[in-house]
Structures are given as C-alpha cells and as structure tokens.
Amino acid sequence: MLYEKYIRVLCIDLENEKVRIDHREDLCEYLGGVGVASRLLEENMRPDLDPLDPAQPVIFAIGALSTIFPVMTKTVAMFVSPLTGELGESYAGGRLAMAMFNAGFDALLITGKAKHPKYLAITHNDVHFRDARALWGSNSDADTGRIIRDREPGTGKRSIIRIGSAGENLVSFASVCVDTYRHFGRLGLGACLGSKHLKAISVIGGRSLPIQNFKEYFKTYREIADKCMKTEMMAKYHDAGTPINIEPLNAAGGLPTLNLSSTRFDDADKVSGEVFAEKHLVRKMACTGCPVGCIHIGQFRRQFSDDGYEYEAVSVGYDYELIYALGTFLGIGSPEHILGLIECVEIAGMDAMSTGVALGYATEALQTGLITEADTLHPLAFGEFEPYRKAIASLARGDTEFYRALGRGVRHASSVYGGEDFAMQIGGNEMPGYHTGYGSLVGAAVGARHSHLCNGGYAVDQAKKPLTEEQLVDKLFEEETERCMVNSLVMCLFARKVYDRETILSAMHSVSLDLTNEDLDTIAKRIYMTKLRIKKALNFDFEAVKLPRRYFKTPALDVTLDEDTANRMISLYKAKTDEFLTEALG
C-alpha cells in the first residue's frame, strides 16, 4: 500500500464464502504487481493437482505505482495455466487497477469453488457473494457488465470483469473481459474462473488517498505526462495504433500468414493499420490513468434481416495481434470480416491469438485429411469468413470431440490427431504475430509464460544487429529479468521507453519509495527467481520444449532458421538460469 509498510491482500474462499485481509510486510520486498502475485502463487499453488482443480489459486495484483502515474494502468493475474500446465501470467488495463487501488487492496487471492455460479461484489469495506445462476451462459460482452452494474449500486471507480461461454466450458485459452474493451487474454484465466463457478468480479473503489508531498509528485507527474504526450515515444500507439506494423512486417517477411506457410500476405495492403484507421476507426479510448488513448474501436455493418435492408453497426476493439490472428493467419483479407471474427471471439470469451492459431491448425488438418468435416462441422478454408465465424462458436461450446480437443490448445489437439509439424505453438502457447528470427522463437520458448512479451525477442530480431548465439541469449535473459521489475510497478509495456530507470526512481522517490538502481536489480532478480521456482515445481523442462518443424521451413525475415541452432540457444539459456539459481542459493 502507498505510504504503508505492508501489502494488503484480500483473501477470498469461494467454497466457504469467507474472506480475510492479510497485511503482509514480507511482500514489500517484491514491490508489487507481478512480484507480489508470483510470491502468492508460489505459496498457494498445488503442483500435485490439475490446473483447474478448485484448490488452485487465482491472484490479481496491482503495482507499486499503479494509477498514480501516467500509463501505470495494468493489473496482473497469476494462476496455473490450463493451456500449458505451468506458469500462467496475464495483464489487462481498463479500470481494474484504479478500482482495486481505491478499494484499498494490493492483491486479491481467490481459492475454492462456489457451490453454484456466483459473482463477487467487492468494495473498500465489504465483499458480497452474489448468485450468478441467471448470468451463467451469458456472453462476456457489455450485457453481462450492464446487468451487474445495475444490480450493484455504489460510488467510486468501478470495474467489472467477466467470463463467457468458453470460460464456463473450460476452454484452455478462455479469456476474461475487463470493462468491455480490455482482457486478460492469454493462457486460460477464463477457464480458471469457470472452474471455480466464478462468473464475474465487480470492484468499486471509493476511497481517497491524498498524496503527501504533492508539489514534488506533481512536478514528476507532469514530466512523465509530457514524455508521453509531447514526444514521439508513444505517438504511434495513439495514431493508427499497433496495426501500423502490418505492412512493415509483411514487407520484411515476418508476418505469419496461412498457418505460417508464409510470412507475406498478398492482401496486406487491404488490412493495414492505415486502412483500418481511415475506413473503420470510430473511436479511441484509454485505460484509466493513461493520457495516450491506444484503444482503437472499429465499426462494421452487419445485416440482421433479409427484409427491408436491415443493418446494425457493430463496434469492436482491434489491434495488430487481432488482425494477424484472425486475418493474415487465416487468409482473411477483408477488414469487415476481421472485425466480424473479433466480435465472435469477444462474445465467446476466448484469447484471439490462440483462437486464430487453433483455426489455422484445424484448417490445415482438414486440408491434409487428418480430420474430416464431421470433426469441424464447417468447411474450413483459408480466406473463407463464414465457416470461421461458425467454428468459433463451435470451439467455445465444444460441439465435437475434435473441438473439445482443440479447446485444450493446438499442442494437445495435434498430439491426438497429428500434424504436430504445423501446430504453431511454443511451449504449449499458440504463437504470437511475429516470425522474425531466433529472438522471437527462442525468446518465446524460454520465456516464463512463453509470450513474446516475456523478453521482447521479436524486437531484437527487427533491430537487425548481428549477435552471436551467446549474445542473443544474454540479451533475452537480461530483458526477461528487467521486465520482472517493470511489471511489478505495473506499467503498460507501451511506455517502457518513457520509464527508464532514472524516471522510475524519480517517480518512486516522489511518493516516498526511496530505492536505488541496485535495489531495482535485486527486486528484478528476486521476482525472476520466484518464477523459475514456480516453473520447476510445475515440472517445466527447457529441454522438453519441442518446436514445430514449420518454424524451420518458413523463412523469418527471409532467413531460414536452423533447428539445431535454436535448440542450442535454448540449452544455453537453461544453463544460464541454472547458474542464476545456484548463485542465489549459494
């Protein structure tokens, strides 16, 4: 807690409908955010049980600087991932961080399973266990949020997170919707909540906490806000947004296309960030506490009746990852159709990247005869919108045995039906939108949650600076460790250039958190060691990561990668982590 010498944890037992508040002085050395969440996960997880066992914990945590400085907007969720069987870590913006801060909680620790569907209504002085049976089966979209908002009166900053049918049906990459346009997307948090019969959580924060040294704080705040708004550091995120990357990546040969059978998309110019902005962008939004406004809302028309030209306008959020996963990866070259698929994924409540990659695998498995249309129910084909639209609903419901297997991820589905060479996953997590070189591939393989955001390996590739294998491994390790500290604050990673070490220390000092660079190094290492211990307890083995052969057949930035080289670099990284843990123990 700000100005306190403890971390305030709200512990919620769903089975017995009991709560307690822990004041944890020992957690202060983890700073906040991912540090606190990692330590709570390590303390409470059960490695001997299935990831969806009710005894497994779900943790939400905000950071040491959450909401009081620009772009410090994220909340982290930590859990045992039903998709990979190991560390689950996901981030979302929206209003949740500020709602938790104003409610007076640094972290929520949720265990057990409710006797029937419930939602939690949390305020700064109470927790209610509400009956959600009438909401079970509803979508994760705005309607669920509206119903809960109408039922829960209160003043202050409010956030409502909820799951859809995919979470209720325990799809391993089910997401959690946060305030309509933000999500805990990757690694299956939605299934974790579904396994607990937890439909939603409403948090209302009405507490006020005055800043003690306001003059120094405001000076620092203005300096940071000016860096965000008056320099080019974050301009692209506000303007066309991350979709601006479509055409450059396509031109360079790094844009995953047609289930990664190519890294160039013939219709990239039709689905570029500029086209989306010029023809479909209707609104820009920001997470609470962010002056940038990177949330881009696109609109498309949909006919809902054949009589009398009946149309409705549908608005959905879009970004680079969604255009890649539900566009280029599936051969969809129409912005209207991409937005339509995004809406389907939103309604079902699934991670868009995993969904797109799953459908890409299913399409190729159907084409090659590994499965039949009796398995897919719909004639999946690259470039065809309507079959994909229907398949998303079938996947969320688990309409066939094949869809139930696919709902456990492409690694599992390919182990049952074949096609492991073109099931595009890394460590069980479906690939992100970058096939740029060894940085993106090895970075995701060794990353704590197998995400491109663990260590930014894709950015290392695009810098095109020649590195030896050892140098690249060192760079991935250093960035992975640094991001552990950054994510303890918790900032939006779009602002990582704004918050250099000097800026971080200045911001912390202005609110009486007096640390040094050496302290930040120590915190970063402490958090990363905690993650590595968690992964080891969950039986993760670097050497067991099997990379699909297609990564070594389809060129990345026009270079064909070598499988032995990639595996050698993974081994080098493993040796580095072994040495890291040995030094820590010794």
Coordinates of C-alpha atoms in Angstrom, one line a residue:
M1 CA 0.0 0.0 0.0
L2 CA 1.2 3.5 -0.8
Y3 CA 2.8 5.1 2.3
E4 CA 2.5 1.8 4.3
K5 CA 5.0 -0.9 5.1
Y6 CA 2.8 -3.8 4.1
I7 CA 1.0 -5.3 1.1
R8 CA -2.8 -5.6 1.7
V9 CA -4.2 -8.9 0.4
L10 CA -7.9 -9.7 0.2
C11 CA -8.2 -13.5 0.5
I12 CA -11.5 -15.0 -0.7
D13 CA -12.6 -18.6 -0.1
L14 CA -15.4 -19.3 -2.6
E15 CA -16.3 -22.7 -1.2
N16 CA -17.0 -21.4 2.3
E17 CA -17.8 -17.8 1.4
K18 CA -15.3 -16.5 3.8
V19 CA -12.9 -13.6 3.5
R20 CA -9.9 -12.2 5.4
I21 CA -7.5 -9.4 4.9
D22 CA -3.8 -10.0 5.3
H23 CA -1.2 -7.3 5.9
R24 CA 2.0 -8.8 4.5
E25 CA 5.1 -6.8 5.4
D26 CA 7.3 -9.5 3.9
L27 CA 5.8 -9.0 0.4
C28 CA 7.1 -5.4 0.3
E29 CA 10.4 -6.7 -1.0
Y30 CA 8.6 -7.9 -4.1
L31 CA 7.5 -4.3 -4.7
G32 CA 4.0 -5.1 -6.2
G33 CA 2.4 -6.4 -9.3
V34 CA 3.9 -9.5 -10.8
G35 CA 6.4 -9.8 -7.8
V36 CA 3.6 -10.0 -5.2
A37 CA 1.4 -12.1 -7.5
S38 CA 4.3 -14.6 -8.2
R39 CA 5.1 -15.0 -4.5
L40 CA 1.4 -15.5 -3.6
L41 CA 1.1 -18.1 -6.4
E42 CA 4.2 -19.9 -5.2
E43 CA 2.8 -20.0 -1.6
N44 CA -0.7 -21.2 -2.5
M45 CA -0.5 -23.3 -5.7
R46 CA -0.8 -27.1 -5.6
P47 CA 1.7 -28.7 -8.1
D48 CA 0.2 -32.1 -7.4
L49 CA -3.2 -31.1 -8.7
D50 CA -4.7 -30.3 -12.1
P51 CA -4.6 -26.6 -13.1
L52 CA -8.4 -26.4 -12.9
D53 CA -8.7 -28.1 -9.5
P54 CA -10.7 -25.8 -7.2
A55 CA -7.8 -25.7 -4.8
Q56 CA -5.6 -23.8 -7.2
P57 CA -5.4 -20.1 -6.6
V58 CA -6.1 -17.1 -8.8
I59 CA -4.3 -13.9 -7.9
F60 CA -4.9 -10.4 -9.1
A61 CA -2.3 -7.7 -8.1
I62 CA -1.7 -4.1 -8.8
G63 CA 1.7 -2.4 -8.8
A64 CA 3.8 -0.1 -6.6
L65 CA 2.9 2.9 -8.8
S66 CA -0.5 1.7 -10.1
T67 CA -2.8 4.6 -11.2
I68 CA -0.8 7.4 -9.6
F69 CA 1.4 8.0 -12.6
P70 CA 0.6 8.1 -16.3
V71 CA 0.3 4.7 -18.1
M72 CA 0.6 2.8 -14.8
T73 CA -2.6 1.1 -15.7
K74 CA -2.2 -2.7 -15.7
T75 CA -3.4 -5.4 -13.3
V76 CA -1.6 -8.7 -13.4
A77 CA -3.3 -12.1 -13.0
M78 CA -1.3 -15.2 -11.9
F79 CA -2.5 -18.8 -11.9
V80 CA -1.6 -22.3 -13.0
S81 CA -2.3 -22.3 -16.8
P82 CA -4.7 -24.9 -18.0
L83 CA -3.2 -24.4 -21.5
T84 CA 0.5 -25.1 -20.7
G85 CA 0.3 -26.7 -17.3
E86 CA 2.8 -24.3 -15.9
L87 CA 3.1 -20.6 -15.1
G88 CA 0.0 -18.5 -16.0
E89 CA 0.6 -14.8 -16.2
S90 CA -1.7 -12.3 -17.9
Y91 CA -2.2 -8.5 -17.9
A92 CA -5.2 -6.2 -18.5
G93 CA -5.8 -2.5 -18.5
G94 CA -9.2 -0.8 -18.2
R95 CA -10.4 0.4 -14.8
L96 CA -9.5 -2.6 -12.6
A97 CA -6.2 -1.3 -11.2
M98 CA -7.7 2.0 -10.1
A99 CA -10.7 0.3 -8.7
M100 CA -8.5 -2.0 -6.6
F101 CA -6.3 0.8 -5.5
N102 CA -9.3 2.9 -4.4
A103 CA -10.8 -0.1 -2.7
G104 CA -7.6 -0.4 -0.7
F105 CA -6.3 -3.8 -2.0
D106 CA -2.9 -4.5 -3.5
A107 CA -3.9 -8.1 -4.3
L108 CA -6.9 -10.5 -4.5
L109 CA -6.3 -14.1 -3.7
I110 CA -9.1 -16.4 -4.7
T111 CA -9.4 -20.1 -3.9
G112 CA -12.1 -22.8 -3.8
K113 CA -15.2 -23.4 -5.9
A114 CA -18.6 -21.9 -5.3
K115 CA -21.5 -24.4 -4.9
H116 CA -23.2 -22.8 -7.8
P117 CA -22.3 -19.9 -10.2
K118 CA -21.5 -16.7 -8.3
Y119 CA -20.1 -13.3 -8.9
L120 CA -18.2 -11.2 -6.3
A121 CA -19.1 -7.6 -5.4
I122 CA -16.1 -6.0 -3.7
T123 CA -16.0 -2.6 -2.1
H124 CA -13.4 -1.0 0.2
N125 CA -15.4 -2.3 3.2
D126 CA -17.3 -5.4 2.1
V127 CA -17.3 -8.5 -0.1
H128 CA -20.6 -10.0 -1.2
F129 CA -21.1 -13.4 -2.8
R130 CA -23.9 -12.9 -5.3
D131 CA -26.0 -15.6 -7.1
A132 CA -25.0 -15.7 -10.8
R133 CA -27.0 -18.6 -12.0
A134 CA -29.1 -16.3 -14.1
L135 CA -25.9 -15.0 -15.7
W136 CA -24.3 -18.4 -16.4
G137 CA -24.5 -19.0 -20.1
S138 CA -24.4 -15.3 -20.9
N139 CA -21.7 -13.7 -23.1
S140 CA -18.7 -11.9 -21.7
D141 CA -19.7 -8.7 -23.5
A142 CA -21.3 -5.5 -22.3
D143 CA -24.7 -7.0 -21.4
T144 CA -23.2 -9.0 -18.5
G145 CA -21.4 -5.9 -17.3
R146 CA -24.5 -3.8 -17.6
I147 CA -26.6 -6.3 -15.6
I148 CA -24.1 -6.4 -12.7
R149 CA -23.6 -2.6 -12.8
D150 CA -27.4 -2.2 -12.4
R151 CA -27.5 -4.6 -9.5
E152 CA -24.5 -3.2 -7.6
P153 CA -25.1 0.5 -6.5
G154 CA -22.1 2.5 -5.3
T155 CA -19.9 5.4 -5.9
G156 CA -16.3 5.5 -6.9
K157 CA -14.2 3.9 -9.7
R158 CA -15.9 0.7 -10.8
S159 CA -14.5 -2.2 -12.8
I160 CA -16.4 -5.4 -13.8
I161 CA -14.5 -8.4 -15.2
R162 CA -16.4 -11.5 -16.5
I163 CA -16.1 -14.7 -18.5
G164 CA -18.1 -16.0 -21.4
S165 CA -19.2 -19.4 -22.6
A166 CA -15.6 -20.5 -23.3
G167 CA -14.6 -20.0 -19.7
E168 CA -17.7 -21.8 -18.4
N169 CA -16.9 -24.7 -20.8
L170 CA -13.3 -24.7 -19.6
V171 CA -11.7 -23.9 -22.9
S172 CA -8.0 -23.8 -22.0
F173 CA -7.4 -20.4 -23.7
A174 CA -10.6 -18.8 -22.4
S175 CA -10.2 -15.1 -21.6
V176 CA -11.6 -12.7 -19.1
C177 CA -13.2 -9.5 -20.4
V178 CA -12.3 -6.3 -18.4
D179 CA -14.6 -3.3 -18.8
T180 CA -15.7 -4.3 -22.3
Y181 CA -12.6 -3.5 -24.4
R182 CA -9.7 -4.9 -22.3
H183 CA -8.9 -8.5 -21.5
F184 CA -6.8 -11.0 -19.5
G185 CA -6.2 -12.9 -22.8
R186 CA -3.5 -15.4 -22.8
L187 CA -3.1 -18.8 -21.0
G188 CA -6.6 -19.5 -19.9
L189 CA -7.6 -17.4 -16.9
G190 CA -11.2 -17.6 -18.0
A191 CA -11.2 -21.4 -17.6
C192 CA -9.7 -21.0 -14.1
L193 CA -12.6 -18.7 -13.1
G194 CA -15.1 -21.0 -14.8
S195 CA -13.7 -24.0 -12.9
K196 CA -14.5 -22.0 -9.7
H197 CA -18.0 -21.2 -10.8
L198 CA -17.0 -17.5 -10.7
K199 CA -18.8 -15.7 -13.5
A200 CA -17.6 -12.1 -12.7
I201 CA -16.0 -9.8 -10.2
S202 CA -17.2 -6.3 -9.6
V203 CA -14.8 -3.9 -7.7
I204 CA -15.9 -0.4 -6.6
G205 CA -13.2 1.7 -5.1
G206 CA -14.5 4.8 -3.3
R207 CA -11.5 5.5 -1.0
S208 CA -9.5 8.7 -1.3
L209 CA -5.7 8.7 -0.5
P210 CA -4.0 12.2 -0.5
I211 CA -0.5 12.5 -1.9
Q212 CA 1.8 13.6 0.9
N213 CA 4.4 15.6 -1.0
F214 CA 2.1 16.9 -3.7
K215 CA 4.5 19.6 -5.1
E216 CA 7.3 17.1 -5.9
Y217 CA 4.8 14.4 -7.0
F218 CA 3.0 16.8 -9.4
K219 CA 6.3 18.0 -10.9
T220 CA 7.3 14.4 -11.6
Y221 CA 3.9 13.5 -12.9
R222 CA 3.9 16.4 -15.4
E223 CA 7.4 15.5 -16.7
I224 CA 6.2 11.9 -17.3
A225 CA 3.0 13.0 -18.9
D226 CA 4.9 15.4 -21.2
K227 CA 7.1 12.5 -22.3
C228 CA 4.0 10.5 -23.1
M229 CA 2.2 13.3 -24.9
K230 CA 4.8 15.7 -26.3
T231 CA 7.4 13.4 -27.7
E232 CA 7.3 10.6 -30.3
M233 CA 7.8 7.9 -27.7
M234 CA 4.1 6.9 -27.7
A235 CA 2.7 8.7 -30.7
K236 CA 2.2 5.6 -32.9
Y237 CA 0.1 3.9 -30.2
H238 CA -2.4 6.8 -30.3
D239 CA -2.4 7.5 -34.0
A240 CA -3.0 4.4 -36.1
G241 CA -2.1 2.1 -33.2
T242 CA -0.2 -1.2 -33.3
P243 CA -1.9 -2.2 -36.7
I244 CA 0.6 0.2 -38.2
N245 CA 3.0 -2.8 -38.0
I246 CA 1.1 -4.9 -40.6
E247 CA 2.7 -3.6 -43.8
P248 CA 6.3 -3.2 -42.5
L249 CA 6.3 -6.7 -41.1
N250 CA 4.8 -8.0 -44.3
A251 CA 7.4 -6.3 -46.4
A252 CA 10.2 -7.6 -44.3
G253 CA 8.8 -11.2 -44.4
G254 CA 7.9 -11.5 -40.7
L255 CA 4.1 -11.6 -40.8
P256 CA 2.7 -15.1 -40.0
T257 CA 0.3 -16.0 -42.8
L258 CA -1.8 -19.0 -43.7
N259 CA -0.8 -21.0 -40.6
L260 CA 2.8 -19.8 -41.1
S261 CA 3.1 -21.4 -44.5
S262 CA 4.2 -17.9 -45.5
T263 CA 5.4 -14.7 -43.9
R264 CA 3.9 -12.4 -46.5
F265 CA 0.2 -11.8 -47.1
D266 CA -0.9 -10.8 -50.6
D267 CA -3.7 -8.6 -49.2
A268 CA -1.7 -6.9 -46.5
D269 CA -2.4 -3.5 -48.1
K270 CA -6.1 -4.2 -47.6
V271 CA -5.9 -4.9 -43.9
S272 CA -3.2 -2.4 -43.0
G273 CA -3.3 -0.1 -40.0
E274 CA -3.9 2.8 -42.2
V275 CA -6.9 1.2 -43.9
F276 CA -8.5 0.3 -40.6
A277 CA -7.9 3.8 -39.3
E278 CA -9.2 5.6 -42.5
K279 CA -12.3 3.4 -43.1
H280 CA -13.3 1.7 -39.8
L281 CA -11.9 3.6 -36.8
V282 CA -14.7 5.4 -35.0
R283 CA -13.3 6.0 -31.5
K284 CA -10.1 6.0 -29.5
M285 CA -10.2 5.2 -25.8
A286 CA -7.7 5.0 -22.9
C287 CA -7.3 2.9 -19.8
T288 CA -8.0 4.8 -16.6
G289 CA -4.9 6.8 -15.8
C290 CA -3.5 6.9 -19.3
P291 CA -3.3 10.1 -21.4
V292 CA -2.3 8.3 -24.6
G293 CA -5.5 6.5 -25.8
C294 CA -4.3 3.5 -27.6
I295 CA -7.6 1.5 -27.6
H296 CA -8.9 1.6 -31.2
I297 CA -12.5 0.9 -31.8
G298 CA -13.5 -0.2 -35.3
Q299 CA -17.0 -0.4 -36.7
F300 CA -18.6 -2.6 -39.3
R301 CA -22.2 -3.1 -40.6
R302 CA -24.0 -6.4 -40.3
Q303 CA -27.3 -7.3 -41.8
F304 CA -29.6 -8.9 -39.3
S305 CA -32.7 -9.4 -41.6
D306 CA -33.2 -10.1 -45.2
D307 CA -36.3 -7.9 -45.3
G308 CA -36.1 -4.2 -46.0
Y309 CA -32.3 -3.7 -45.8
E310 CA -32.0 -4.1 -42.0
Y311 CA -28.4 -3.4 -40.8
E312 CA -26.8 -2.7 -37.5
A313 CA -23.5 -1.0 -36.7
V314 CA -21.2 -3.2 -34.5
S315 CA -18.2 -1.7 -32.7
V316 CA -15.2 -3.8 -31.5
G317 CA -11.7 -3.1 -30.4
Y318 CA -8.8 -4.1 -32.7
D319 CA -5.0 -4.2 -32.7
Y320 CA -2.1 -5.8 -34.5
E321 CA -2.4 -9.1 -32.8
L322 CA -6.1 -9.5 -33.6
I323 CA -5.6 -8.5 -37.3
Y324 CA -2.8 -11.1 -37.5
A325 CA -4.5 -13.9 -35.7
L326 CA -8.0 -13.5 -37.3
G327 CA -6.8 -12.0 -40.5
T328 CA -3.5 -12.9 -42.1
F329 CA -3.0 -16.2 -40.3
L330 CA -6.4 -17.3 -41.7
G331 CA -6.1 -15.7 -45.1
I332 CA -8.9 -13.2 -44.3
G333 CA -8.3 -10.0 -46.4
S334 CA -11.4 -8.0 -45.5
P335 CA -11.3 -5.6 -42.6
E336 CA -15.1 -6.1 -42.2
H337 CA -14.6 -9.8 -41.9
I338 CA -11.7 -9.5 -39.5
L339 CA -13.8 -7.2 -37.2
G340 CA -16.7 -9.8 -37.5
L341 CA -14.4 -12.6 -36.3
I342 CA -13.1 -10.4 -33.5
E343 CA -16.7 -9.9 -32.3
C344 CA -17.3 -13.6 -32.4
V345 CA -14.2 -14.2 -30.2
E346 CA -15.3 -11.4 -27.9
I347 CA -18.8 -12.9 -27.4
A348 CA -17.4 -16.4 -26.7
G349 CA -14.7 -15.0 -24.4
M350 CA -11.5 -16.6 -25.9
D351 CA -8.0 -15.4 -26.5
A352 CA -7.9 -14.1 -30.0
M353 CA -4.3 -15.2 -30.8
S354 CA -4.9 -18.8 -29.6
T355 CA -8.3 -18.9 -31.4
G356 CA -6.8 -17.8 -34.7
V357 CA -3.9 -20.3 -34.4
A358 CA -6.3 -23.1 -33.4
L359 CA -8.4 -22.4 -36.5
G360 CA -5.3 -22.3 -38.7
Y361 CA -4.3 -25.7 -37.5
A362 CA -7.8 -27.1 -37.9
T363 CA -7.9 -25.8 -41.5
E364 CA -4.7 -27.4 -42.5
A365 CA -5.6 -30.6 -40.6
L366 CA -8.8 -30.7 -42.7
Q367 CA -7.0 -30.0 -45.9
T368 CA -4.5 -32.8 -45.3
G369 CA -7.0 -35.4 -44.3
L370 CA -6.1 -35.7 -40.7
I371 CA -9.7 -34.8 -39.8
T372 CA -12.9 -34.6 -41.7
E373 CA -15.8 -32.2 -41.9
A374 CA -17.6 -34.4 -39.4
D375 CA -15.0 -33.2 -36.9
T376 CA -15.1 -29.5 -37.9
L377 CA -18.8 -29.3 -38.8
H378 CA -18.0 -26.4 -41.1
P379 CA -16.0 -26.4 -44.4
L380 CA -13.0 -24.5 -43.0
A381 CA -10.8 -23.0 -45.7
F382 CA -8.3 -20.2 -45.7
G383 CA -9.9 -16.9 -46.7
E384 CA -13.5 -18.0 -46.0
F385 CA -15.2 -15.9 -43.4
E386 CA -18.5 -17.7 -42.7
P387 CA -17.1 -21.2 -41.8
Y388 CA -14.6 -19.5 -39.3
R389 CA -17.4 -17.4 -37.8
K390 CA -19.4 -20.6 -37.1
A391 CA -16.4 -22.6 -36.0
I392 CA -15.5 -20.0 -33.2
A393 CA -18.9 -20.7 -31.6
S394 CA -18.4 -24.5 -32.0
L395 CA -15.0 -24.2 -30.4
A396 CA -16.3 -22.3 -27.4
R397 CA -19.1 -24.8 -26.9
G398 CA -17.0 -27.9 -27.6
D399 CA -19.5 -29.2 -30.2
T400 CA -17.5 -32.2 -31.3
E401 CA -14.7 -34.4 -29.8
F402 CA -12.3 -32.6 -32.1
Y403 CA -13.4 -29.1 -30.9
R404 CA -13.1 -30.3 -27.3
A405 CA -9.5 -31.4 -28.0
L406 CA -8.8 -28.2 -29.9
G407 CA -10.1 -26.3 -26.9
R408 CA -7.1 -27.6 -24.9
G409 CA -4.8 -26.0 -27.4
V410 CA -3.1 -26.9 -30.7
R411 CA -0.3 -28.8 -28.8
H412 CA -2.9 -31.2 -27.3
A413 CA -5.0 -31.4 -30.5
S414 CA -2.0 -32.3 -32.6
S415 CA -0.9 -35.0 -30.2
V416 CA -4.3 -36.6 -30.7
Y417 CA -5.0 -36.0 -34.4
G418 CA -1.5 -35.5 -35.8
G419 CA 0.0 -32.5 -37.6
E420 CA 2.5 -31.5 -34.9
D421 CA 4.8 -30.0 -37.5
F422 CA 2.2 -27.3 -38.3
A423 CA 0.5 -26.9 -34.9
M424 CA 2.0 -23.5 -34.3
Q425 CA 2.7 -23.3 -30.6
I426 CA 5.7 -22.7 -28.4
G427 CA 5.8 -24.4 -25.0
G428 CA 2.0 -25.1 -25.4
N429 CA 1.1 -21.4 -26.0
E430 CA -0.1 -20.5 -29.5
M431 CA 2.4 -18.4 -31.4
P432 CA 2.2 -14.6 -31.4
G433 CA 2.2 -12.5 -34.6
Y434 CA 5.9 -12.5 -35.2
H435 CA 8.1 -14.9 -37.1
T436 CA 11.2 -12.7 -37.2
G437 CA 14.1 -14.8 -36.2
Y438 CA 15.8 -16.6 -33.3
G439 CA 14.9 -13.8 -30.9
S440 CA 11.1 -14.3 -31.3
L441 CA 11.3 -18.1 -31.5
V442 CA 13.8 -18.8 -28.7
G443 CA 12.5 -15.9 -26.6
A444 CA 9.1 -17.4 -26.5
A445 CA 10.5 -20.9 -25.9
V446 CA 12.4 -19.8 -22.8
G447 CA 10.1 -17.0 -21.6
A448 CA 8.4 -17.5 -18.3
R449 CA 5.0 -17.7 -19.9
H450 CA 6.1 -18.4 -23.5
S451 CA 4.9 -15.0 -24.6
H452 CA 6.6 -12.5 -27.0
L453 CA 6.2 -10.0 -24.1
C454 CA 8.4 -12.0 -21.7
N455 CA 11.6 -10.7 -23.2
G456 CA 10.8 -8.9 -26.5
G457 CA 12.8 -11.2 -28.6
Y458 CA 10.9 -10.1 -31.7
A459 CA 12.2 -6.6 -31.3
V460 CA 15.8 -7.9 -31.0
D461 CA 15.3 -9.5 -34.4
Q462 CA 13.9 -6.4 -36.0
A463 CA 16.9 -4.3 -34.8
K464 CA 19.0 -6.4 -37.2
K465 CA 22.1 -6.0 -35.1
P466 CA 24.3 -9.1 -35.6
L467 CA 24.6 -11.1 -32.4
T468 CA 26.3 -14.3 -31.5
E469 CA 24.2 -17.1 -30.0
E470 CA 25.6 -16.2 -26.6
Q471 CA 25.0 -12.5 -27.0
L472 CA 21.4 -13.1 -28.0
V473 CA 20.8 -15.4 -25.1
D474 CA 22.3 -12.9 -22.7
K475 CA 20.1 -10.1 -24.2
L476 CA 16.9 -12.3 -23.7
F477 CA 17.9 -13.1 -20.2
E478 CA 18.6 -9.5 -19.2
E479 CA 15.4 -8.2 -20.7
E480 CA 13.3 -11.0 -19.1
T481 CA 14.8 -10.1 -15.7
E482 CA 14.3 -6.4 -16.2
R483 CA 10.6 -6.9 -17.2
C484 CA 10.0 -8.6 -13.9
M485 CA 10.8 -5.4 -12.2
V486 CA 8.9 -3.2 -14.7
N487 CA 5.8 -5.5 -14.3
S488 CA 6.0 -5.1 -10.5
L489 CA 5.1 -1.4 -11.0
V490 CA 2.7 -2.3 -13.2
M491 CA 3.1 -0.1 -16.3
C492 CA 1.7 -0.7 -19.8
L493 CA 4.7 -2.0 -21.7
F494 CA 3.9 0.5 -24.5
A495 CA 5.5 3.0 -22.1
R496 CA 8.8 1.1 -21.5
K497 CA 10.8 3.8 -23.3
V498 CA 9.1 6.5 -21.2
Y499 CA 10.0 4.8 -17.9
D500 CA 13.8 4.4 -18.0
R501 CA 15.5 3.7 -14.7
E502 CA 16.0 7.4 -13.9
T503 CA 12.3 8.1 -14.4
I504 CA 11.2 5.1 -12.3
L505 CA 13.4 6.1 -9.4
S506 CA 12.3 9.7 -9.6
A507 CA 8.6 8.7 -9.6
M508 CA 9.1 6.4 -6.7
H509 CA 11.0 9.0 -4.7
S510 CA 8.2 11.5 -5.2
V511 CA 5.8 9.2 -3.3
S512 CA 8.4 8.2 -0.6
L513 CA 9.6 5.0 -2.1
D514 CA 13.3 5.6 -1.9
L515 CA 15.2 2.9 -3.8
T516 CA 18.4 2.7 -5.8
N517 CA 19.3 1.2 -9.1
E518 CA 20.9 -1.7 -7.1
D519 CA 17.6 -2.2 -5.2
L520 CA 15.7 -2.5 -8.5
D521 CA 18.2 -5.0 -9.8
T522 CA 17.8 -7.0 -6.6
I523 CA 14.0 -6.9 -6.9
A524 CA 14.1 -7.9 -10.6
K525 CA 16.3 -10.9 -9.8
R526 CA 14.1 -11.9 -6.8
I527 CA 11.0 -11.9 -8.9
Y528 CA 12.5 -13.9 -11.7
M529 CA 13.9 -16.5 -9.3
T530 CA 10.4 -16.9 -7.9
K531 CA 9.0 -17.5 -11.4
L532 CA 11.7 -20.0 -12.1
R533 CA 11.0 -21.9 -8.9
I534 CA 7.3 -22.0 -9.8
K535 CA 8.1 -23.4 -13.2
K536 CA 10.4 -26.0 -11.7
A537 CA 7.7 -27.0 -9.2
L538 CA 5.3 -27.4 -12.1
N539 CA 7.8 -29.7 -13.9
F540 CA 8.8 -27.4 -16.7
D541 CA 11.9 -28.6 -18.5
F542 CA 13.6 -26.3 -21.1
E543 CA 14.9 -29.4 -22.9
A544 CA 11.4 -30.8 -23.3
V545 CA 10.2 -27.8 -25.5
K546 CA 9.5 -29.2 -28.9
L547 CA 9.3 -26.6 -31.6
P548 CA 7.1 -27.4 -34.7
R549 CA 9.2 -28.0 -37.8
R550 CA 7.4 -25.3 -39.8
Y551 CA 9.4 -22.7 -37.8
F552 CA 12.4 -24.0 -39.7
K553 CA 10.8 -24.3 -43.1
T554 CA 9.1 -20.9 -43.5
P555 CA 11.8 -18.1 -43.6
A556 CA 11.8 -15.4 -41.0
L557 CA 12.7 -12.0 -42.4
D558 CA 13.8 -14.0 -45.4
V559 CA 16.2 -16.2 -43.4
T560 CA 15.6 -19.9 -42.9
L561 CA 16.2 -20.8 -39.2
D562 CA 18.2 -23.8 -38.2
E563 CA 16.5 -26.2 -35.7
D564 CA 19.8 -27.3 -34.1
T565 CA 20.8 -23.6 -33.6
A566 CA 17.5 -22.8 -31.9
N567 CA 17.8 -25.8 -29.6
R568 CA 21.4 -25.0 -28.8
M569 CA 20.3 -21.5 -27.7
I570 CA 17.6 -22.9 -25.5
S571 CA 20.2 -25.1 -23.8
L572 CA 22.4 -22.0 -23.4
Y573 CA 19.5 -20.2 -21.7
K574 CA 18.8 -23.2 -19.5
A575 CA 22.5 -23.2 -18.3
K576 CA 22.2 -19.5 -17.6
T577 CA 19.1 -20.0 -15.4
D578 CA 20.7 -22.9 -13.6
E579 CA 23.7 -20.7 -12.8
F580 CA 21.4 -17.9 -11.8
L581 CA 19.6 -20.1 -9.3
T582 CA 22.8 -21.7 -8.0
E583 CA 24.3 -18.3 -7.3
A584 CA 21.1 -17.2 -5.5
L585 CA 21.2 -20.3 -3.3
G586 CA 24.9 -20.1 -2.6

